[in-house]
Amino acid sequence: MAASRGMVERMSGDPTELAAAKDAGVQTTQGADEATTTRAEDEAPIRPGDILAERYRIVEKIGSGGMGSVYLAQHIAIDKPVAIKVLGQDFAHRERLVQRFLQEARTASRIRHEHIVDITDFGHVREGVPFFAMEYLEGCTLAERIRAEGHLPW
């Protein structure tokens, strides 16, 4: 992916240095002995703790692929876990790919089958990057199951 992974700097944790970094638009995370800073313009579209569409609190990133990432989130009002699929920032400004992403959400939401995940919502994160929310299913991946059980009979 062409997107930057983020500029990360180690700082001493000195309050004056941290305040100056925040004033310059730098996000800071303070550990026991030092602080880590990440410039806001280099960050991913969503991070754990972010609130998405005023409904979903991002818990953690659970996967990624060629066109985006999937996050575990909690629906704030009904306290229900959901998976949020977010189109990668590199693709968010390419109309053809945004339409393909939307079509994936529409198509999957119309299918009613026990082996197809249900799509429940669609929207945009800040910066206009599209996402859709789907039911969160716990379990292992197909690759993990094949490693554990060997070749599957079907």
Coordinates of N, CA and C in Angstrom, one line a residue:
M1 N 0.8 -1.2 0.0 CA 0.0 0.0 0.0 C 0.9 1.2 0.0
A2 N 0.5 2.3 -0.7 CA 1.3 3.5 -0.8 C 1.2 4.4 0.4
A3 N 0.2 4.2 1.3 CA 0.0 5.1 2.4 C 1.1 4.9 3.4
S4 N 1.4 6.0 4.0 CA 2.4 6.0 5.1 C 2.0 5.2 6.3
R5 N 2.9 4.5 6.9 CA 2.6 3.8 8.1 C 2.6 4.7 9.3
G6 N 2.9 6.0 9.1 CA 2.9 7.0 10.2 C 4.3 7.3 10.7
M7 N 4.5 8.5 11.0 CA 5.8 8.9 11.5 C 5.7 8.8 13.0
V8 N 6.6 8.0 13.6 CA 6.6 7.7 15.0 C 7.9 8.2 15.6
E9 N 7.8 9.0 16.6 CA 9.0 9.6 17.2 C 9.0 9.2 18.7
R10 N 10.1 8.9 19.3 CA 10.3 8.7 20.7 C 10.6 10.0 21.4
M11 N 10.0 10.4 22.5 CA 10.3 11.6 23.2 C 10.6 11.3 24.6
S12 N 11.2 12.2 25.3 CA 11.6 11.9 26.7 C 10.4 11.9 27.7
G13 N 9.2 12.4 27.3 CA 8.1 12.5 28.2 C 8.0 13.8 29.0
D14 N 9.0 14.7 28.7 CA 9.0 16.0 29.4 C 7.7 16.7 29.0
P15 N 6.9 17.2 30.0 CA 5.7 17.9 29.8 C 5.8 19.1 28.8
T16 N 6.8 19.8 28.8 CA 7.0 20.9 27.9 C 7.1 20.4 26.5
E17 N 7.9 19.4 26.3 CA 8.1 18.8 24.9 C 6.8 18.2 24.4
L18 N 6.0 17.5 25.3 CA 4.7 17.0 24.9 C 3.7 18.1 24.5
A19 N 3.7 19.2 25.3 CA 2.8 20.2 25.0 C 3.1 20.9 23.7
A20 N 4.4 21.1 23.4 CA 4.8 21.6 22.1 C 4.4 20.7 20.9
A21 N 4.6 19.4 21.1 CA 4.2 18.4 20.1 C 2.7 18.5 19.8
K22 N 1.9 18.5 20.9 CA 0.4 18.6 20.7 C 0.0 19.9 20.0
D23 N 0.7 21.0 20.3 CA 0.4 22.3 19.6 C 0.8 22.2 18.1
A24 N 1.7 21.3 17.8 CA 2.1 21.2 16.4 C 1.3 20.2 15.6
G25 N 0.2 19.7 16.3 CA -0.7 18.7 15.6 C -0.2 17.3 15.7
V26 N 0.5 16.9 16.7 CA 1.1 15.6 16.8 C 0.3 14.9 18.0
Q27 N -0.1 13.7 17.7 CA -0.8 12.8 18.7 C 0.3 12.2 19.6
T28 N 0.1 12.2 20.9 CA 1.0 11.6 21.8 C 0.4 10.5 22.6
T29 N 1.2 9.5 22.9 CA 0.8 8.4 23.8 C 2.0 8.3 24.8
Q30 N 1.7 8.4 26.1 CA 2.8 8.4 27.1 C 2.8 7.0 27.8
G31 N 4.0 6.5 27.8 CA 4.3 5.2 28.5 C 4.9 5.5 29.8
A32 N 5.5 4.5 30.5 CA 6.1 4.7 31.8 C 7.3 5.6 31.7
D33 N 8.2 5.5 30.7 CA 9.4 6.2 30.7 C 9.6 7.2 29.5
E34 N 8.7 7.0 28.5 CA 8.8 7.9 27.4 C 7.5 8.0 26.7
A35 N 7.4 8.9 25.8 CA 6.2 9.2 25.0 C 6.4 8.8 23.6
T36 N 5.4 8.3 22.9 CA 5.5 8.1 21.5 C 4.5 9.1 20.8
T37 N 5.0 9.7 19.7 CA 4.2 10.6 19.0 C 4.0 10.1 17.5
T38 N 2.8 10.5 17.0 CA 2.5 10.1 15.6 C 1.8 11.3 15.0
R39 N 2.3 11.8 13.9 CA 1.7 13.0 13.2 C 0.4 12.6 12.7
A40 N -0.6 13.5 13.0 CA -2.0 13.2 12.6 C -2.2 12.9 11.1
E41 N -1.5 13.6 10.3 CA -1.7 13.4 8.8 C -1.3 12.1 8.3
D42 N -0.4 11.3 9.1 CA 0.1 10.0 8.7 C -0.7 8.9 9.3
E43 N -1.8 9.1 10.1 CA -2.5 8.1 10.7 C -3.5 7.4 9.8
A44 N -3.9 6.2 10.3 CA -4.9 5.4 9.6 C -6.3 6.2 9.8
P45 N -7.3 5.9 8.9 CA -8.5 6.6 9.0 C -9.2 6.4 10.4
I46 N -9.1 5.2 11.0 CA -9.7 5.0 12.3 C -8.7 4.2 13.2
R47 N -8.9 4.4 14.5 CA -8.0 3.8 15.5 C -8.8 3.3 16.6
P48 N -8.3 2.4 17.4 CA -9.0 1.9 18.6 C -9.4 3.1 19.5
G49 N -10.6 3.1 20.0 CA -11.2 4.2 20.8 C -11.9 5.2 20.0
D50 N -11.8 5.3 18.7 CA -12.5 6.2 17.9 C -14.0 5.9 17.9
I51 N -14.8 6.9 17.7 CA -16.3 6.7 17.6 C -16.6 6.9 16.1
L52 N -17.2 6.0 15.5 CA -17.5 6.0 14.1 C -19.0 6.2 13.9
A53 N -19.4 7.2 13.1 CA -20.8 7.5 12.8 C -21.7 7.7 14.0
E54 N -21.1 8.2 15.1 CA -21.8 8.4 16.4 C -22.4 7.1 16.9
R55 N -22.1 5.9 16.4 CA -22.7 4.7 16.9 C -21.7 3.6 17.3
Y56 N -20.5 3.6 16.7 CA -19.6 2.5 16.9 C -18.3 2.9 17.6
R57 N -17.9 2.2 18.6 CA -16.7 2.5 19.3 C -15.7 1.4 18.8
I58 N -14.6 1.8 18.1 CA -13.6 0.9 17.6 C -12.8 0.3 18.7
V59 N -12.8 -1.1 18.7 CA -12.1 -1.8 19.7 C -10.7 -2.2 19.3
E60 N -10.6 -2.8 18.1 CA -9.2 -3.2 17.6 C -9.3 -3.6 16.1
K61 N -8.2 -3.5 15.5 CA -8.1 -4.0 14.1 C -8.0 -5.5 14.1
I62 N -8.8 -6.2 13.3 CA -8.8 -7.7 13.3 C -8.4 -8.3 12.0
G63 N -8.2 -7.5 11.0 CA -7.8 -8.0 9.7 C -7.5 -6.9 8.7
S64 N -6.9 -7.3 7.6 CA -6.7 -6.4 6.5 C -6.5 -7.2 5.2
G65 N -6.7 -6.5 4.1 CA -6.6 -7.1 2.8 C -6.1 -6.1 1.8
G66 N -6.3 -6.5 0.6 CA -5.8 -5.6 -0.5 C -6.4 -4.3 -0.6
M67 N -7.7 -4.2 -0.2 CA -8.4 -2.9 -0.4 C -8.8 -2.2 0.9
G68 N -8.5 -2.8 2.0 CA -8.9 -2.1 3.3 C -8.7 -3.0 4.5
S69 N -9.3 -2.6 5.6 CA -9.1 -3.2 6.9 C -10.5 -3.5 7.5
V70 N -10.4 -4.4 8.5 CA -11.6 -4.8 9.2 C -11.3 -4.6 10.7
Y71 N -12.3 -4.0 11.4 CA -12.1 -3.7 12.8 C -13.3 -4.3 13.6
L72 N -13.0 -4.7 14.8 CA -14.0 -5.1 15.8 C -14.4 -3.8 16.4
A73 N -15.7 -3.6 16.5 CA -16.3 -2.4 17.1 C -17.5 -2.8 18.0
Q74 N -17.9 -1.9 18.9 CA -19.0 -2.1 19.8 C -20.1 -1.0 19.4
H75 N -21.3 -1.5 19.1 CA -22.4 -0.5 18.9 C -22.7 0.1 20.2
I76 N -22.6 1.4 20.3 CA -22.7 2.1 21.6 C -24.0 2.0 22.2
A77 N -25.1 2.2 21.5 CA -26.4 2.2 22.1 C -26.9 0.8 22.5
I78 N -26.6 -0.2 21.7 CA -27.1 -1.5 22.1 C -26.1 -2.5 22.6
D79 N -24.8 -2.0 22.8 CA -23.7 -2.8 23.3 C -23.6 -4.1 22.6
K80 N -23.5 -4.1 21.3 CA -23.4 -5.3 20.4 C -22.1 -5.2 19.6
P81 N -21.3 -6.3 19.6 CA -20.1 -6.3 18.8 C -20.5 -6.3 17.3
V82 N -19.8 -5.6 16.5 CA -19.9 -5.6 15.0 C -18.5 -5.6 14.4
A83 N -18.5 -6.0 13.2 CA -17.2 -5.9 12.4 C -17.4 -4.7 11.4
I84 N -16.4 -3.8 11.3 CA -16.5 -2.7 10.5 C -15.4 -2.8 9.4
K85 N -15.8 -2.9 8.1 CA -14.9 -2.9 7.0 C -14.7 -1.5 6.5
V86 N -13.5 -1.1 6.4 CA -13.2 0.2 5.9 C -12.3 0.2 4.6
L87 N -12.7 0.9 3.6 CA -12.0 1.0 2.4 C -10.7 1.7 2.7
G88 N -9.6 1.2 2.2 CA -8.3 1.9 2.4 C -8.2 3.3 1.9
Q89 N -7.5 4.2 2.6 CA -7.5 5.6 2.2 C -6.9 5.8 0.7
D90 N -6.0 4.9 0.3 CA -5.5 5.0 -1.1 C -6.6 4.8 -2.1
F91 N -7.7 4.1 -1.8 CA -8.7 3.8 -2.7 C -9.9 4.7 -2.6
A92 N -10.0 5.5 -1.5 CA -11.2 6.2 -1.2 C -11.5 7.4 -2.1
H93 N -10.5 7.8 -2.9 CA -10.7 8.9 -3.8 C -10.8 8.4 -5.3
R94 N -10.9 7.1 -5.5 CA -11.1 6.5 -6.8 C -12.5 6.0 -6.9
E95 N -13.4 6.8 -7.6 CA -14.8 6.6 -7.6 C -15.2 5.2 -8.0
R96 N -14.5 4.6 -9.0 CA -14.9 3.2 -9.4 C -14.7 2.2 -8.3
L97 N -13.7 2.4 -7.5 CA -13.4 1.5 -6.4 C -14.4 1.7 -5.2
V98 N -14.8 3.0 -5.0 CA -15.8 3.3 -4.0 C -17.1 2.7 -4.4
Q99 N -17.5 2.8 -5.6 CA -18.7 2.2 -6.1 C -18.7 0.7 -6.0
R100 N -17.6 0.1 -6.3 CA -17.4 -1.4 -6.1 C -17.6 -1.8 -4.6
F101 N -17.0 -1.0 -3.7 CA -17.1 -1.3 -2.3 C -18.6 -1.1 -1.9
L102 N -19.3 -0.1 -2.3 CA -20.7 0.1 -2.0 C -21.5 -1.1 -2.6
Q103 N -21.2 -1.5 -3.8 CA -21.9 -2.6 -4.4 C -21.7 -3.9 -3.6
E104 N -20.5 -4.1 -3.1 CA -20.3 -5.3 -2.2 C -21.2 -5.3 -1.0
A105 N -21.3 -4.1 -0.4 CA -22.2 -3.9 0.8 C -23.7 -4.2 0.4
R106 N -24.1 -3.6 -0.7 CA -25.5 -3.8 -1.1 C -25.8 -5.3 -1.4
T107 N -24.9 -5.9 -2.2 CA -25.1 -7.3 -2.6 C -25.2 -8.2 -1.4
A108 N -24.2 -8.1 -0.5 CA -24.2 -8.9 0.7 C -25.4 -8.7 1.6
S109 N -25.8 -7.4 1.7 CA -27.0 -7.1 2.6 C -28.3 -7.7 2.0
R110 N -28.4 -8.0 0.8 CA -29.6 -8.6 0.2 C -29.7 -10.1 0.3
I111 N -28.5 -10.7 0.5 CA -28.5 -12.2 0.6 C -28.9 -12.6 2.0
R112 N -29.8 -13.5 2.1 CA -30.3 -14.0 3.4 C -29.9 -15.5 3.5
H113 N -28.7 -15.8 4.1 CA -28.3 -17.1 4.2 C -27.4 -17.3 5.4
E114 N -27.5 -18.4 6.1 CA -26.8 -18.7 7.3 C -25.3 -18.6 7.1
H115 N -24.8 -18.8 5.9 CA -23.3 -18.8 5.7 C -22.8 -17.5 5.1
I116 N -23.7 -16.5 5.0 CA -23.3 -15.2 4.6 C -23.5 -14.2 5.7
V117 N -22.5 -13.4 6.0 CA -22.5 -12.4 7.1 C -23.5 -11.3 6.7
D118 N -24.3 -10.8 7.7 CA -25.3 -9.8 7.4 C -24.7 -8.4 7.5
I119 N -24.9 -7.6 6.5 CA -24.5 -6.2 6.5 C -25.6 -5.3 7.1
T120 N -25.2 -4.5 8.1 CA -26.2 -3.8 8.8 C -26.2 -2.2 8.6
D121 N -25.1 -1.7 8.1 CA -25.0 -0.2 8.1 C -23.9 0.1 7.0
F122 N -23.9 1.4 6.6 CA -23.0 1.9 5.6 C -22.8 3.4 5.9
G123 N -21.6 3.9 5.8 CA -21.3 5.3 6.0 C -19.9 5.7 5.6
H124 N -19.5 6.8 6.2 CA -18.1 7.3 5.9 C -17.4 7.7 7.2
V125 N -16.2 7.4 7.3 CA -15.4 7.8 8.4 C -14.9 9.2 8.1
R126 N -14.2 9.9 9.0 CA -13.7 11.2 8.7 C -12.8 11.1 7.5
E127 N -12.6 12.1 6.8 CA -11.9 12.1 5.5 C -12.7 11.5 4.3
G128 N -13.9 11.2 4.6 CA -14.8 10.6 3.5 C -14.5 9.2 3.1
V129 N -13.8 8.4 3.9 CA -13.5 7.1 3.5 C -14.7 6.2 3.9
P130 N -15.2 5.4 2.9 CA -16.4 4.6 3.2 C -16.2 3.4 4.1
F131 N -17.2 3.0 4.8 CA -17.1 1.8 5.6 C -18.5 1.1 5.6
F132 N -18.5 -0.2 5.9 CA -19.8 -0.8 6.2 C -19.7 -1.7 7.5
A133 N -20.8 -1.8 8.2 CA -20.8 -2.6 9.4 C -21.5 -3.9 9.1
M134 N -21.0 -4.9 9.8 CA -21.6 -6.3 9.5 C -21.6 -7.0 10.9
E135 N -22.4 -8.1 10.9 CA -22.4 -8.9 12.1 C -21.0 -9.4 12.4
Y136 N -20.6 -9.5 13.7 CA -19.3 -10.0 14.1 C -19.5 -11.4 14.5
L137 N -18.7 -12.3 13.9 CA -18.7 -13.7 14.2 C -17.4 -14.1 14.8
E138 N -17.5 -14.8 15.9 CA -16.3 -15.3 16.6 C -15.9 -16.6 16.0
G139 N -14.7 -16.9 16.0 CA -14.2 -18.2 15.5 C -12.9 -18.1 14.9
C140 N -12.5 -19.2 14.2 CA -11.2 -19.2 13.5 C -11.4 -18.9 12.1
T141 N -10.3 -18.6 11.4 CA -10.3 -18.4 10.0 C -10.3 -19.8 9.3
L142 N -10.6 -19.8 8.0 CA -10.6 -21.0 7.3 C -9.1 -21.6 7.3
A143 N -8.1 -20.7 7.1 CA -6.7 -21.1 7.1 C -6.4 -21.8 8.4
E144 N -6.8 -21.2 9.5 CA -6.6 -21.8 10.9 C -7.2 -23.2 11.0
R145 N -8.4 -23.3 10.5 CA -9.1 -24.6 10.6 C -8.4 -25.7 9.8
I146 N -8.0 -25.3 8.6 CA -7.3 -26.3 7.7 C -6.0 -26.7 8.4
R147 N -5.3 -25.8 9.0 CA -4.0 -26.1 9.7 C -4.3 -27.1 10.8
A148 N -5.4 -26.9 11.5 CA -5.7 -27.7 12.7 C -6.3 -29.0 12.3
E149 N -7.1 -29.1 11.3 CA -7.8 -30.3 10.9 C -7.4 -31.0 9.6
G150 N -6.5 -30.3 8.9 CA -6.1 -30.9 7.6 C -7.1 -30.5 6.5
H151 N -7.0 -31.2 5.4 CA -7.9 -30.9 4.2 C -9.4 -31.2 4.6
L152 N -10.2 -30.3 4.3 CA -11.7 -30.4 4.6 C -12.3 -31.3 3.5
P153 N -13.4 -32.1 3.9 CA -14.0 -33.1 3.0 C -14.8 -32.4 1.8
W154 N -15.2 -31.2 1.9 CA -16.0 -30.6 0.9 C -15.2 -29.8 0.0

